[in-house]
């Protein structure tokens, strides 16, 4: 398999974790998002994903797919072991809901192109940009924390004792939150789970610093 990825891209990070947890080897094809206008905006990459976003996975048979959660669903169906979704329908809904709380409600507001638009088109300052970022991350993670505490599902990870899609989404979001110096003291359950995940090689190997395009 081949994965178009960027070391700091949290959506790519989710897929890297899922691939590693499932033991699927892949070739990383780095797309430099922040270099001179961004390689994602080059005509050559637009042919691969007209949305100009990573990740994009090319499977063994050459099929191309984008959207990290859709890629993870594909991996789950095509490579069911080990499962990254629980068995029961209700539990699967919970895990997907936690994953989407990050992928749909936090991440899109703080994506590179959104931050660039705020700076370049709306002329906000660096401090205002950081305030925007922190606001949406801290608010989104507070909701996530409430769900974790309220649902009272025991275990080392978001749902029991094995990692799921929810953990694949949580860990990259915490990395980004740390990079932007968000206050994480209000999310102790999320941080406990983050630490548990980071004990696993699958998560460590997927982290930005371990990627071939890390600088
Ligand atoms: N919903 C998409 C989001 C993909 C996405 O936003 N990728 C970011 C990196 S994390 C990107 O390529 N950004 C390029 C840009 O903003 O120009 C997914 O989950 O795959």
PDB file of C-alpha atoms and ligand atoms in Angstrom:
ATOM      1  CA  UNK A   1       0.000   0.000   0.000  1.00  0.00           C
ATOM      2  CA  UNK A   2       1.015   3.625  -0.406  1.00  0.00           C
ATOM      3  CA  UNK A   3       0.017   6.520   1.808  1.00  0.00           C
ATOM      4  CA  UNK A   4       0.209  10.168   0.801  1.00  0.00           C
ATOM      5  CA  UNK A   5       0.953  11.740   4.140  1.00  0.00           C
ATOM      6  CA  UNK A   6       2.568  14.660   5.945  1.00  0.00           C
ATOM      7  CA  UNK A   7       4.351  14.095   9.234  1.00  0.00           C
ATOM      8  CA  UNK A   8       2.382  16.775  11.145  1.00  0.00           C
ATOM      9  CA  UNK A   9      -0.973  16.001   9.495  1.00  0.00           C
ATOM     10  CA  UNK A  10      -3.272  14.642  12.158  1.00  0.00           C
ATOM     11  CA  UNK A  11      -5.648  13.082   9.636  1.00  0.00           C
ATOM     12  CA  UNK A  12      -2.680  11.186   8.141  1.00  0.00           C
ATOM     13  CA  UNK A  13      -1.517  10.306  11.672  1.00  0.00           C
ATOM     14  CA  UNK A  14      -4.898   8.595  12.336  1.00  0.00           C
ATOM     15  CA  UNK A  15      -4.462   6.368   9.301  1.00  0.00           C
ATOM     16  CA  UNK A  16      -0.802   5.640  10.115  1.00  0.00           C
ATOM     17  CA  UNK A  17      -1.889   4.428  13.570  1.00  0.00           C
ATOM     18  CA  UNK A  18      -4.640   2.231  12.095  1.00  0.00           C
ATOM     19  CA  UNK A  19      -2.231   0.712   9.543  1.00  0.00           C
ATOM     20  CA  UNK A  20       0.329   0.025  12.275  1.00  0.00           C
ATOM     21  CA  UNK A  21      -2.231  -1.486  14.664  1.00  0.00           C
ATOM     22  CA  UNK A  22      -3.341  -3.828  11.901  1.00  0.00           C
ATOM     23  CA  UNK A  23       0.249  -4.676  11.006  1.00  0.00           C
ATOM     24  CA  UNK A  24      -0.131  -3.491   7.405  1.00  0.00           C
ATOM     25  CA  UNK A  25       3.098  -2.285   5.846  1.00  0.00           C
ATOM     26  CA  UNK A  26       2.960   0.693   3.513  1.00  0.00           C
ATOM     27  CA  UNK A  27       5.168   3.112   1.669  1.00  0.00           C
ATOM     28  CA  UNK A  28       4.899   6.710   2.869  1.00  0.00           C
ATOM     29  CA  UNK A  29       4.709   9.302   0.080  1.00  0.00           C
ATOM     30  CA  UNK A  30       5.247  12.672   1.789  1.00  0.00           C
ATOM     31  CA  UNK A  31       3.315  15.730   0.622  1.00  0.00           C
ATOM     32  CA  UNK A  32       4.818  18.886   2.129  1.00  0.00           C
ATOM     33  CA  UNK A  33       1.777  20.894   3.212  1.00  0.00           C
ATOM     34  CA  UNK A  34       3.489  24.039   4.406  1.00  0.00           C
ATOM     35  CA  UNK A  35       6.243  24.507   1.795  1.00  0.00           C
ATOM     36  CA  UNK A  36       5.839  27.495  -0.623  1.00  0.00           C
ATOM     37  CA  UNK A  37       2.086  27.345  -1.124  1.00  0.00           C
ATOM     38  CA  UNK A  38       1.912  23.675  -0.241  1.00  0.00           C
ATOM     39  CA  UNK A  39       2.594  20.624  -2.395  1.00  0.00           C
ATOM     40  CA  UNK A  40      -1.056  19.607  -1.844  1.00  0.00           C
ATOM     41  CA  UNK A  41      -1.992  22.467  -4.174  1.00  0.00           C
ATOM     42  CA  UNK A  42       0.230  21.340  -7.064  1.00  0.00           C
ATOM     43  CA  UNK A  43      -1.570  20.122 -10.182  1.00  0.00           C
ATOM     44  CA  UNK A  44       0.114  16.711  -9.832  1.00  0.00           C
ATOM     45  CA  UNK A  45      -1.372  16.167  -6.374  1.00  0.00           C
ATOM     46  CA  UNK A  46      -4.779  17.556  -7.363  1.00  0.00           C
ATOM     47  CA  UNK A  47      -4.995  14.650  -9.805  1.00  0.00           C
ATOM     48  CA  UNK A  48      -4.615  12.326  -6.804  1.00  0.00           C
ATOM     49  CA  UNK A  49      -7.016  14.284  -4.581  1.00  0.00           C
ATOM     50  CA  UNK A  50      -8.861  17.254  -6.102  1.00  0.00           C
ATOM     51  CA  UNK A  51      -9.629  18.389  -2.519  1.00  0.00           C
ATOM     52  CA  UNK A  52      -5.879  19.002  -1.983  1.00  0.00           C
ATOM     53  CA  UNK A  53      -5.885  17.144   1.338  1.00  0.00           C
ATOM     54  CA  UNK A  54      -3.904  14.269   2.822  1.00  0.00           C
ATOM     55  CA  UNK A  55      -4.177  11.424   3.615  1.00  0.00           C
ATOM     56  CA  UNK A  56      -4.759   9.447   0.450  1.00  0.00           C
ATOM     57  CA  UNK A  57      -4.345   5.678   0.556  1.00  0.00           C
ATOM     58  CA  UNK A  58      -3.554   3.597  -2.511  1.00  0.00           C
ATOM     59  CA  UNK A  59      -4.354  -0.018  -1.759  1.00  0.00           C
ATOM     60  CA  UNK A  60      -2.601  -3.133  -3.040  1.00  0.00           C
ATOM     61  CA  UNK A  61      -4.762  -3.222  -6.154  1.00  0.00           C
ATOM     62  CA  UNK A  62      -4.083   0.461  -6.925  1.00  0.00           C
ATOM     63  CA  UNK A  63      -7.435   1.826  -5.706  1.00  0.00           C
ATOM     64  CA  UNK A  64      -7.194   5.330  -4.346  1.00  0.00           C
ATOM     65  CA  UNK A  65      -9.228   6.578  -1.384  1.00  0.00           C
ATOM     66  CA  UNK A  66      -9.282   9.674   0.777  1.00  0.00           C
ATOM     67  CA  UNK A  67     -10.925  10.913   4.013  1.00  0.00           C
ATOM     68  CA  UNK A  68      -9.181   9.360   7.013  1.00  0.00           C
ATOM     69  CA  UNK A  69     -12.303   7.865   8.591  1.00  0.00           C
ATOM     70  CA  UNK A  70     -13.408   6.308   5.290  1.00  0.00           C
ATOM     71  CA  UNK A  71      -9.916   4.845   4.887  1.00  0.00           C
ATOM     72  CA  UNK A  72     -10.066   3.430   8.424  1.00  0.00           C
ATOM     73  CA  UNK A  73     -13.504   1.913   7.748  1.00  0.00           C
ATOM     74  CA  UNK A  74     -12.062   0.334   4.587  1.00  0.00           C
ATOM     75  CA  UNK A  75      -9.111  -1.102   6.524  1.00  0.00           C
ATOM     76  CA  UNK A  76     -11.471  -2.429   9.193  1.00  0.00           C
ATOM     77  CA  UNK A  77     -13.579  -4.238   6.596  1.00  0.00           C
ATOM     78  CA  UNK A  78     -10.731  -5.479   4.414  1.00  0.00           C
ATOM     79  CA  UNK A  79      -8.373  -6.370   7.285  1.00  0.00           C
ATOM     80  CA  UNK A  80     -10.630  -7.182  10.258  1.00  0.00           C
ATOM     81  CA  UNK A  81      -7.844  -8.306  12.612  1.00  0.00           C
ATOM     82  CA  UNK A  82      -7.213  -6.871  15.095  1.00  0.00           C
ATOM     83  CA  UNK A  83     -10.558  -5.055  15.181  1.00  0.00           C
ATOM     84  CA  UNK A  84     -10.548  -1.302  15.747  1.00  0.00           C
ATOM     85  CA  UNK A  85     -14.284  -1.211  16.339  1.00  0.00           C
ATOM     86  CA  UNK A  86     -16.070  -3.111  19.121  1.00  0.00           C
ATOM     87  CA  UNK A  87     -18.418  -5.976  18.402  1.00  0.00           C
ATOM     88  CA  UNK A  88     -21.831  -4.641  19.391  1.00  0.00           C
ATOM     89  CA  UNK A  89     -23.682  -2.088  17.247  1.00  0.00           C
ATOM     90  CA  UNK A  90     -24.265   0.267  20.182  1.00  0.00           C
ATOM     91  CA  UNK A  91     -20.595   0.190  21.162  1.00  0.00           C
ATOM     92  CA  UNK A  92     -19.547   0.795  17.565  1.00  0.00           C
ATOM     93  CA  UNK A  93     -21.828   3.839  17.490  1.00  0.00           C
ATOM     94  CA  UNK A  94     -20.150   5.161  20.649  1.00  0.00           C
ATOM     95  CA  UNK A  95     -16.657   4.715  19.234  1.00  0.00           C
ATOM     96  CA  UNK A  96     -17.610   6.321  15.912  1.00  0.00           C
ATOM     97  CA  UNK A  97     -19.263   9.182  17.755  1.00  0.00           C
ATOM     98  CA  UNK A  98     -16.097   9.863  19.777  1.00  0.00           C
ATOM     99  CA  UNK A  99     -13.948   9.665  16.639  1.00  0.00           C
ATOM    100  CA  UNK A 100     -16.267  12.037  14.757  1.00  0.00           C
ATOM    101  CA  UNK A 101     -16.365  14.474  17.690  1.00  0.00           C
ATOM    102  CA  UNK A 102     -12.699  15.066  16.885  1.00  0.00           C
ATOM    103  CA  UNK A 103     -12.638  14.542  13.127  1.00  0.00           C
ATOM    104  CA  UNK A 104     -15.745  16.638  12.365  1.00  0.00           C
ATOM    105  CA  UNK A 105     -16.040  19.122  15.221  1.00  0.00           C
ATOM    106  CA  UNK A 106     -12.480  20.014  16.217  1.00  0.00           C
ATOM    107  CA  UNK A 107     -10.092  19.315  13.368  1.00  0.00           C
ATOM    108  CA  UNK A 108     -11.797  21.114  10.419  1.00  0.00           C
ATOM    109  CA  UNK A 109     -11.884  24.431  12.289  1.00  0.00           C
ATOM    110  CA  UNK A 110      -8.138  24.317  12.798  1.00  0.00           C
ATOM    111  CA  UNK A 111      -6.974  22.866   9.523  1.00  0.00           C
ATOM    112  CA  UNK A 112      -4.021  24.528   7.809  1.00  0.00           C
ATOM    113  CA  UNK A 113      -6.069  26.168   5.045  1.00  0.00           C
ATOM    114  CA  UNK A 114      -8.518  27.590   7.604  1.00  0.00           C
ATOM    115  CA  UNK A 115      -5.686  29.071   9.669  1.00  0.00           C
ATOM    116  CA  UNK A 116      -4.059  30.407   6.489  1.00  0.00           C
ATOM    117  CA  UNK A 117      -7.351  32.026   5.442  1.00  0.00           C
ATOM    118  CA  UNK A 118      -7.715  33.683   8.843  1.00  0.00           C
ATOM    119  CA  UNK A 119      -4.191  35.071   8.578  1.00  0.00           C
ATOM    120  CA  UNK A 120      -3.923  35.909   4.879  1.00  0.00           C
ATOM    121  CA  UNK A 121      -7.474  36.977   3.985  1.00  0.00           C
ATOM    122  CA  UNK A 122      -8.935  38.201   7.277  1.00  0.00           C
ATOM    123  CA  UNK A 123      -5.607  39.588   8.517  1.00  0.00           C
ATOM    124  CA  UNK A 124      -5.862  38.302  12.068  1.00  0.00           C
ATOM    125  CA  UNK A 125      -2.722  38.428  14.197  1.00  0.00           C
ATOM    126  CA  UNK A 126      -0.637  35.442  15.318  1.00  0.00           C
ATOM    127  CA  UNK A 127      -2.097  35.816  18.841  1.00  0.00           C
ATOM    128  CA  UNK A 128      -5.666  35.881  17.506  1.00  0.00           C
ATOM    129  CA  UNK A 129      -4.946  32.782  15.434  1.00  0.00           C
ATOM    130  CA  UNK A 130      -3.631  30.969  18.514  1.00  0.00           C
ATOM    131  CA  UNK A 131      -6.705  32.078  20.497  1.00  0.00           C
ATOM    132  CA  UNK A 132      -8.990  30.706  17.753  1.00  0.00           C
ATOM    133  CA  UNK A 133      -7.092  27.418  17.712  1.00  0.00           C
ATOM    134  CA  UNK A 134      -7.083  27.019  21.480  1.00  0.00           C
ATOM    135  CA  UNK A 135     -10.755  27.925  21.802  1.00  0.00           C
ATOM    136  CA  UNK A 136     -12.003  25.195  19.460  1.00  0.00           C
ATOM    137  CA  UNK A 137      -9.562  22.536  20.658  1.00  0.00           C
ATOM    138  CA  UNK A 138     -10.157  23.151  24.351  1.00  0.00           C
ATOM    139  CA  UNK A 139     -13.937  23.325  23.885  1.00  0.00           C
ATOM    140  CA  UNK A 140     -13.988  20.190  21.716  1.00  0.00           C
ATOM    141  CA  UNK A 141     -11.754  18.200  24.050  1.00  0.00           C
ATOM    142  CA  UNK A 142     -13.832  19.307  27.064  1.00  0.00           C
ATOM    143  CA  UNK A 143     -16.848  17.708  25.394  1.00  0.00           C
ATOM    144  CA  UNK A 144     -14.783  14.599  24.663  1.00  0.00           C
ATOM    145  CA  UNK A 145     -13.729  14.463  28.323  1.00  0.00           C
ATOM    146  CA  UNK A 146     -17.344  14.803  29.467  1.00  0.00           C
ATOM    147  CA  UNK A 147     -18.312  11.849  27.284  1.00  0.00           C
ATOM    148  CA  UNK A 148     -15.433   9.726  28.614  1.00  0.00           C
ATOM    149  CA  UNK A 149     -16.277  10.530  32.228  1.00  0.00           C
ATOM    150  CA  UNK A 150     -20.055  10.323  31.787  1.00  0.00           C
ATOM    151  CA  UNK A 151     -20.188   7.038  29.864  1.00  0.00           C
ATOM    152  CA  UNK A 152     -18.133   5.295  32.557  1.00  0.00           C
ATOM    153  CA  UNK A 153     -16.727   2.653  30.187  1.00  0.00           C
ATOM    154  CA  UNK A 154     -13.820   1.016  32.003  1.00  0.00           C
ATOM    155  CA  UNK A 155     -10.488   0.337  30.372  1.00  0.00           C
ATOM    156  CA  UNK A 156      -7.125   1.745  29.333  1.00  0.00           C
ATOM    157  CA  UNK A 157      -8.420   3.186  26.081  1.00  0.00           C
ATOM    158  CA  UNK A 158     -11.467   5.193  24.965  1.00  0.00           C
ATOM    159  CA  UNK A 159     -13.531   2.015  24.787  1.00  0.00           C
ATOM    160  CA  UNK A 160     -12.191  -0.832  26.886  1.00  0.00           C
ATOM    161  CA  UNK A 161      -8.754  -2.401  26.826  1.00  0.00           C
ATOM    162  CA  UNK A 162      -7.938  -2.325  23.143  1.00  0.00           C
ATOM    163  CA  UNK A 163      -7.488   0.686  20.882  1.00  0.00           C
ATOM    164  CA  UNK A 164     -10.276   1.774  18.557  1.00  0.00           C
ATOM    165  CA  UNK A 165     -10.954   4.479  15.970  1.00  0.00           C
ATOM    166  CA  UNK A 166     -11.567   6.855  18.893  1.00  0.00           C
ATOM    167  CA  UNK A 167      -7.972   6.442  20.111  1.00  0.00           C
ATOM    168  CA  UNK A 168      -6.666   6.795  16.531  1.00  0.00           C
ATOM    169  CA  UNK A 169      -8.355  10.214  16.422  1.00  0.00           C
ATOM    170  CA  UNK A 170      -7.615  11.311  19.993  1.00  0.00           C
ATOM    171  CA  UNK A 171      -3.843  10.880  19.943  1.00  0.00           C
ATOM    172  CA  UNK A 172      -3.113  13.111  16.898  1.00  0.00           C
ATOM    173  CA  UNK A 173      -5.469  15.752  18.288  1.00  0.00           C
ATOM    174  CA  UNK A 174      -3.546  15.789  21.589  1.00  0.00           C
ATOM    175  CA  UNK A 175      -0.241  16.101  19.691  1.00  0.00           C
ATOM    176  CA  UNK A 176      -1.634  19.156  17.889  1.00  0.00           C
ATOM    177  CA  UNK A 177      -3.055  20.593  21.103  1.00  0.00           C
ATOM    178  CA  UNK A 178       0.356  20.287  22.738  1.00  0.00           C
ATOM    179  CA  UNK A 179       2.046  21.937  19.753  1.00  0.00           C
ATOM    180  CA  UNK A 180      -0.296  24.927  20.091  1.00  0.00           C
ATOM    181  CA  UNK A 181       0.112  24.980  23.903  1.00  0.00           C
ATOM    182  CA  UNK A 182      -3.553  24.297  24.688  1.00  0.00           C
ATOM    183  CA  UNK A 183      -4.533  23.823  28.310  1.00  0.00           C
ATOM    184  CA  UNK A 184      -4.983  20.083  28.780  1.00  0.00           C
ATOM    185  CA  UNK A 185      -5.322  20.097  32.568  1.00  0.00           C
ATOM    186  CA  UNK A 186      -9.121  19.978  32.216  1.00  0.00           C
ATOM    187  CA  UNK A 187      -9.065  16.670  30.305  1.00  0.00           C
ATOM    188  CA  UNK A 188      -7.433  14.129  32.665  1.00  0.00           C
ATOM    189  CA  UNK A 189      -9.259  11.075  31.264  1.00  0.00           C
ATOM    190  CA  UNK A 190      -8.276  11.957  27.719  1.00  0.00           C
ATOM    191  CA  UNK A 191      -4.659  12.454  28.847  1.00  0.00           C
ATOM    192  CA  UNK A 192      -4.626   9.136  30.737  1.00  0.00           C
ATOM    193  CA  UNK A 193      -5.801   7.391  27.562  1.00  0.00           C
ATOM    194  CA  UNK A 194      -3.260   9.342  25.500  1.00  0.00           C
ATOM    195  CA  UNK A 195      -0.464   8.046  27.781  1.00  0.00           C
ATOM    196  CA  UNK A 196      -1.754   4.455  27.453  1.00  0.00           C
ATOM    197  CA  UNK A 197      -1.809   4.746  23.671  1.00  0.00           C
ATOM    198  CA  UNK A 198       1.699   6.164  23.568  1.00  0.00           C
ATOM    199  CA  UNK A 199       2.994   3.065  25.364  1.00  0.00           C
ATOM    200  CA  UNK A 200       2.213   1.126  22.182  1.00  0.00           C
ATOM    201  CA  UNK A 201       4.742   0.963  19.348  1.00  0.00           C
ATOM    202  CA  UNK A 202       1.923   1.298  16.781  1.00  0.00           C
ATOM    203  CA  UNK A 203       1.189   4.802  18.072  1.00  0.00           C
ATOM    204  CA  UNK A 204       4.832   5.766  18.595  1.00  0.00           C
ATOM    205  CA  UNK A 205       5.846   4.679  15.102  1.00  0.00           C
ATOM    206  CA  UNK A 206       3.010   6.769  13.631  1.00  0.00           C
ATOM    207  CA  UNK A 207       4.032   9.947  15.471  1.00  0.00           C
ATOM    208  CA  UNK A 208       5.280  12.988  13.521  1.00  0.00           C
ATOM    209  CA  UNK A 209       8.904  12.723  14.726  1.00  0.00           C
ATOM    210  CA  UNK A 210       9.193   9.148  13.405  1.00  0.00           C
ATOM    211  CA  UNK A 211       8.127   9.987   9.828  1.00  0.00           C
ATOM    212  CA  UNK A 212      10.556  10.109   6.922  1.00  0.00           C
ATOM    213  CA  UNK A 213       9.574  13.716   6.163  1.00  0.00           C
ATOM    214  CA  UNK A 214      10.064  14.914   9.760  1.00  0.00           C
ATOM    215  CA  UNK A 215      12.478  17.833   9.843  1.00  0.00           C
TER     216      UNK A 215
HETATM  217  N1  LIG B   1     -11.607  15.218   6.721  1.00  0.00           N
HETATM  218  C1  LIG B   1     -10.314  14.955   6.134  1.00  0.00           C
HETATM  219  C2  LIG B   1      -9.378  16.049   6.537  1.00  0.00           C
HETATM  220  C3  LIG B   1      -8.084  15.965   5.785  1.00  0.00           C
HETATM  221  C4  LIG B   1      -7.242  17.182   6.090  1.00  0.00           C
HETATM  222  O1  LIG B   1      -7.775  18.219   6.480  1.00  0.00           O
HETATM  223  N2  LIG B   1      -5.931  17.059   5.931  1.00  0.00           N
HETATM  224  C5  LIG B   1      -5.072  18.168   6.220  1.00  0.00           C
HETATM  225  C6  LIG B   1      -3.890  17.740   7.044  1.00  0.00           C
HETATM  226  S1  LIG B   1      -4.383  17.132   8.609  1.00  0.00           S
HETATM  227  C7  LIG B   1      -4.575  18.779   4.934  1.00  0.00           C
HETATM  228  O2  LIG B   1      -4.251  18.086   3.999  1.00  0.00           O
HETATM  229  N3  LIG B   1      -4.525  20.107   4.888  1.00  0.00           N
HETATM  230  C8  LIG B   1      -4.035  20.825   3.762  1.00  0.00           C
HETATM  231  C9  LIG B   1      -4.506  22.233   3.764  1.00  0.00           C
HETATM  232  O3  LIG B   1      -5.206  22.643   4.691  1.00  0.00           O
HETATM  233  O4  LIG B   1      -4.147  22.932   2.814  1.00  0.00           O
HETATM  234  C10 LIG B   1      -9.791  13.602   6.612  1.00  0.00           C
HETATM  235  O5  LIG B   1     -10.187  13.171   7.697  1.00  0.00           O
HETATM  236  O6  LIG B   1      -9.014  12.963   5.887  1.00  0.00           O
END
